[in-house]
Short mmCIF file of C-alpha atoms in Angstrom, two decimals:
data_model
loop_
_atom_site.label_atom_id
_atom_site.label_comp_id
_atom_site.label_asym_id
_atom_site.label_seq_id
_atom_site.Cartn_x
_atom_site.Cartn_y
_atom_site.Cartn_z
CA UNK A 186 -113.52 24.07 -138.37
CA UNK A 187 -110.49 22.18 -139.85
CA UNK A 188 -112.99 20.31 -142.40
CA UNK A 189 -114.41 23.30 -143.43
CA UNK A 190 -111.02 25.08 -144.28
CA UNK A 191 -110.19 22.23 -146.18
CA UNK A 192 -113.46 22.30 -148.17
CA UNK A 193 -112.45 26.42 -148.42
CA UNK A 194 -108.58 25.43 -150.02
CA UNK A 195 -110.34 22.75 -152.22
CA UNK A 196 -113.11 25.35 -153.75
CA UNK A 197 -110.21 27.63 -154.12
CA UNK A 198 -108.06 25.25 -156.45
CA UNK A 199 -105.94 24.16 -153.18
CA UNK A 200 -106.86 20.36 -153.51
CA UNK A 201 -103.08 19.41 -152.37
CA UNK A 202 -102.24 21.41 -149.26
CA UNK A 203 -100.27 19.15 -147.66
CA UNK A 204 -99.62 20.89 -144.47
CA UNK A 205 -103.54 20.63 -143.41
CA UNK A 206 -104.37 18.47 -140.93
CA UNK A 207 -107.42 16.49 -142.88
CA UNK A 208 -105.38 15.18 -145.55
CA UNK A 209 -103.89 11.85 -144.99
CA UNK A 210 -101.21 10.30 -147.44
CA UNK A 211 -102.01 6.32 -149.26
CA UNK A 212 -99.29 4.29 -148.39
CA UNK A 213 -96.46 6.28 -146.51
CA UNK A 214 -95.54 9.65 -146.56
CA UNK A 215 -95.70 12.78 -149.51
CA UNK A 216 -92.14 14.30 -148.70
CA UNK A 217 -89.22 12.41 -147.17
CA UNK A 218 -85.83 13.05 -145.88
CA UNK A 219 -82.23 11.41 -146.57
CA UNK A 220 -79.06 11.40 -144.82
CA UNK A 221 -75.75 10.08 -146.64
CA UNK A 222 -72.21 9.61 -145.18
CA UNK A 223 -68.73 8.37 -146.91
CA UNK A 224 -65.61 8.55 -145.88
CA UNK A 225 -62.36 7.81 -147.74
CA UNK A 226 -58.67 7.51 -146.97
CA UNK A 227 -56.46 10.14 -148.66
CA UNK A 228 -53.31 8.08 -150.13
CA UNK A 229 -50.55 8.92 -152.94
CA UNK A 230 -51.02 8.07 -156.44
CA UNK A 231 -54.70 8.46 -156.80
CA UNK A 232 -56.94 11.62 -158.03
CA UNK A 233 -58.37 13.64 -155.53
CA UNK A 234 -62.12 14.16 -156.91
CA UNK A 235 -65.02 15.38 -155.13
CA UNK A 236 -68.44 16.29 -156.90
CA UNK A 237 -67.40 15.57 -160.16
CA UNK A 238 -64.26 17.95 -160.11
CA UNK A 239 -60.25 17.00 -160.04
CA UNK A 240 -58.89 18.47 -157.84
CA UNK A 241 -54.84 19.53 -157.87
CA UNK A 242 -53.23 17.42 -154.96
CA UNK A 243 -50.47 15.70 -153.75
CA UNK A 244 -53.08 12.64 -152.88
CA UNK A 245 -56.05 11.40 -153.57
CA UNK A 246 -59.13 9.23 -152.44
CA UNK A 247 -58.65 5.31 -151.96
CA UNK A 248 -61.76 3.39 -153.22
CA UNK A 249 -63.05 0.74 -155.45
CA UNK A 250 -64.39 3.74 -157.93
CA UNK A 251 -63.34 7.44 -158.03
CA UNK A 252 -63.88 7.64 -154.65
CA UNK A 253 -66.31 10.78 -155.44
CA UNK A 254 -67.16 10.94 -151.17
CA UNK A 255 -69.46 13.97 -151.72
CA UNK A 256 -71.45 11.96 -154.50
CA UNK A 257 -71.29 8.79 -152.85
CA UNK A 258 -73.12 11.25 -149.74
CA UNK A 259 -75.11 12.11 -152.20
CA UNK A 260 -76.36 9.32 -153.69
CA UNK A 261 -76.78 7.84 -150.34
CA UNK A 262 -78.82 10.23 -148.95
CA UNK A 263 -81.07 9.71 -152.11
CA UNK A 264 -81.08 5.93 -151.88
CA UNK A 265 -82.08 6.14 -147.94
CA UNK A 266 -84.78 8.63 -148.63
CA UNK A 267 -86.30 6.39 -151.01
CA UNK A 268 -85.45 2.93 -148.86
CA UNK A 269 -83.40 1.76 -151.58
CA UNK A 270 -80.33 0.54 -149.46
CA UNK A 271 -77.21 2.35 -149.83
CA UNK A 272 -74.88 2.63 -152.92
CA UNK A 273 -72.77 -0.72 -151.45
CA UNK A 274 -76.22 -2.58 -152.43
CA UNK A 275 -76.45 -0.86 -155.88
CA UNK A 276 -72.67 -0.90 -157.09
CA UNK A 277 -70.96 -2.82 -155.07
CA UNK A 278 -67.21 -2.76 -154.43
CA UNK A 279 -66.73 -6.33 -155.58
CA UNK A 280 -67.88 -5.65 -158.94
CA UNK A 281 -65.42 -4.99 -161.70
CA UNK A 282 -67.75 -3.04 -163.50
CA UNK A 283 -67.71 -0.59 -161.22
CA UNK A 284 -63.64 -0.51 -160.42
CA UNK A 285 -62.92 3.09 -161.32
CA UNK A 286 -66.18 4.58 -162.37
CA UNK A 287 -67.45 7.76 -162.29
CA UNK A 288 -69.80 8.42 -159.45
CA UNK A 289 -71.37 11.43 -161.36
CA UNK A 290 -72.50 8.52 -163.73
CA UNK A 291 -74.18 6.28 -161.01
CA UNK A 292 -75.41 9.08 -159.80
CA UNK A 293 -77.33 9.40 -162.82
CA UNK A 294 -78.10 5.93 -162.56
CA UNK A 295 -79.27 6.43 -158.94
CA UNK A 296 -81.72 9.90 -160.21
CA UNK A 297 -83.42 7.35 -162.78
CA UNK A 298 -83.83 4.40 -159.96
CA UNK A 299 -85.99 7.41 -158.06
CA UNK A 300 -87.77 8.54 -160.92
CA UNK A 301 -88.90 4.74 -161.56
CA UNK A 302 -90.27 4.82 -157.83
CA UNK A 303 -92.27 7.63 -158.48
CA UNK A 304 -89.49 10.34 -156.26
CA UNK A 305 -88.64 13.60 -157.23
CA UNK A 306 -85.96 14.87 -155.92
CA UNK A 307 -86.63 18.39 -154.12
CA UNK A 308 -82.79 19.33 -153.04
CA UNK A 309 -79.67 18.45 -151.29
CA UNK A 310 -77.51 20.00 -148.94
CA UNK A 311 -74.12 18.48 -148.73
CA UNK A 312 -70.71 19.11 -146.36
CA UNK A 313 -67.42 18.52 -147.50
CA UNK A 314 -64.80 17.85 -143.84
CA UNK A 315 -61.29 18.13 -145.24
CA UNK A 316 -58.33 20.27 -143.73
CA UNK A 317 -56.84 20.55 -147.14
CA UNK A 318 -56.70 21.50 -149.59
CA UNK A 319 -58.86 24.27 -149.58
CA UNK A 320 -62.05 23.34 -151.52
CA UNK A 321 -63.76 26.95 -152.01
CA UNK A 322 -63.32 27.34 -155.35
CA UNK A 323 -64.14 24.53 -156.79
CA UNK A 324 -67.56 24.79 -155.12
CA UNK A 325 -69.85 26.35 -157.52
CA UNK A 326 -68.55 23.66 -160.33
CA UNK A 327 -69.32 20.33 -157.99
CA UNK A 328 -72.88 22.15 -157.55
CA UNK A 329 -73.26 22.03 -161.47
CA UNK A 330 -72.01 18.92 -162.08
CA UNK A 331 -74.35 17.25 -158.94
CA UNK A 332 -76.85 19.50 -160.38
CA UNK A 333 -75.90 17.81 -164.39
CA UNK A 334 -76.12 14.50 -162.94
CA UNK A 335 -79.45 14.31 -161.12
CA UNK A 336 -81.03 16.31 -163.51
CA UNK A 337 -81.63 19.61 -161.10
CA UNK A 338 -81.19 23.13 -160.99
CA UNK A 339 -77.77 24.53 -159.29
CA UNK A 340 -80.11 26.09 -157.25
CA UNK A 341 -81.49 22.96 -156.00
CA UNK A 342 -77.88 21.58 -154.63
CA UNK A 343 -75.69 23.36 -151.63
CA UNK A 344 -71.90 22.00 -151.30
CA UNK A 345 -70.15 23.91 -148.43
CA UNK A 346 -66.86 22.75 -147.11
CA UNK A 347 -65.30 22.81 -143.39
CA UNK A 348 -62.25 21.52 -141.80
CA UNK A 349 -62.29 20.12 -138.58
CA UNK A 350 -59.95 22.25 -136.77
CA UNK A 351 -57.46 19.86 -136.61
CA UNK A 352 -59.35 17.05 -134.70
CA UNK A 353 -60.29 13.60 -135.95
CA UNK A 354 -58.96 11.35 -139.22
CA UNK A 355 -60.05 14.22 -141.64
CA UNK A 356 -58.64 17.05 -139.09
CA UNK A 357 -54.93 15.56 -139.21
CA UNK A 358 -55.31 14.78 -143.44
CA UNK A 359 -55.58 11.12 -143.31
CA UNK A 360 -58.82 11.24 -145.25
CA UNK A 361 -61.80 13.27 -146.47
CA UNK A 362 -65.44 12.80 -145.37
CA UNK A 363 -68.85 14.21 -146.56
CA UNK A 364 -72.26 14.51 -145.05
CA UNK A 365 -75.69 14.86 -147.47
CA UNK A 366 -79.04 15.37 -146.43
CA UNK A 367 -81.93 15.53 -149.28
CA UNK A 368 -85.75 15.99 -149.55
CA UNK A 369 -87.29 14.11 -152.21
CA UNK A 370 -91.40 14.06 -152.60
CA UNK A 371 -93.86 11.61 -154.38
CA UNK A 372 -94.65 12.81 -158.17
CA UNK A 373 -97.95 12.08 -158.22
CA UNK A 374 -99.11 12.60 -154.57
CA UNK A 375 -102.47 11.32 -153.46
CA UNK A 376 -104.46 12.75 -151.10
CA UNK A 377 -107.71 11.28 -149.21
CA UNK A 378 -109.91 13.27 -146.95
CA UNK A 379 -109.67 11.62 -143.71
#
């Protein structure tokens, strides 16, 4: 039965259904799924930047770079999907090239490294945790610069922000942390009949 819908989907001009049973992927799997974490200590005398955007502050994010946490998620999640590492492997803190950088543009950098693989990224669902400041509206503009970067639509990238309630390093303001999952998928998929 199962062989004989496939041979129906394939006649039809469905030879890539992926969610049929008697396909089989070459060499690991069509889709696959990231998760990215960063965390970063809120001091004085820094910017405060998150997805791109600068953000008005009395502090900002400690870190070798801009301390971008919601790219850094980002590009994380990307770089696990793909088992590239993390972005401590890729632009490490003990670099001076990278002392200050803009994450949006190693982001970029990371988009291209997935592209080379053969990865296309699908979309990415990111959380911003800080208890201030409040981080609504600059929301749509981190989508469209994550979105700029990685070469997506806006549609393709969700950015929601939550406190903690108080609770934790990010609930009392010592820092800010972020959370990314993504979906990325083969290019060029191929499919065997098993």
């Amino acid at each position: 039965m199962l062989q004989a819908q496939h041979q129906d989907h394939h006649a039809r001009g469905y030879p890539t259904c992926r969610r049929h049973p008697c396909h089989a992927r070459r060499g690991g799997d069509a889709v696959r799924i990231g998760h990215g974490y960063d965390v970063h200590r809120l001091v004085e005398g820094r910017r405060l930047i998150l997805g791109g955007v600068e953000i008005p502050y009395e502090k900002g994010l400690l870190g070798h770079s801009d301390a971008d946490v919601l790219t850094h998620a980002v590009m994380d999640s990307l770089l696990g999907a793909a088992a590239l590492g993390d972005i401590g492997k890729h632009f490490p803190d003990t670099d001076p090239a990278y002392k200050g950088a803009d994450s949006l543009l190693l982001a970029t950098h990371v988009a291209k490294r997935l592209a080379e693989r053969g990865y296309r990224i699908v979309n990415i669902d990111a959380t911003v945790l800080a208890e201030r400041p409040k981080l609504a509206p600059h929301i749509e503009k981190m989508r469209e610069n994550l979105a700029a970067a990685l070469g997506l639509s806006k549609d393709d990238i969700s950015v929601k922000a939550t406190t903690e309630e108080g609770l934790g390093f990010t609930g009392t303001g010592l820092g800010i942390a972020a959370h990314a999952l993504c979906l990325i998928e083969e290019k060029k998929p191929a499919f065997q009949k098993i």
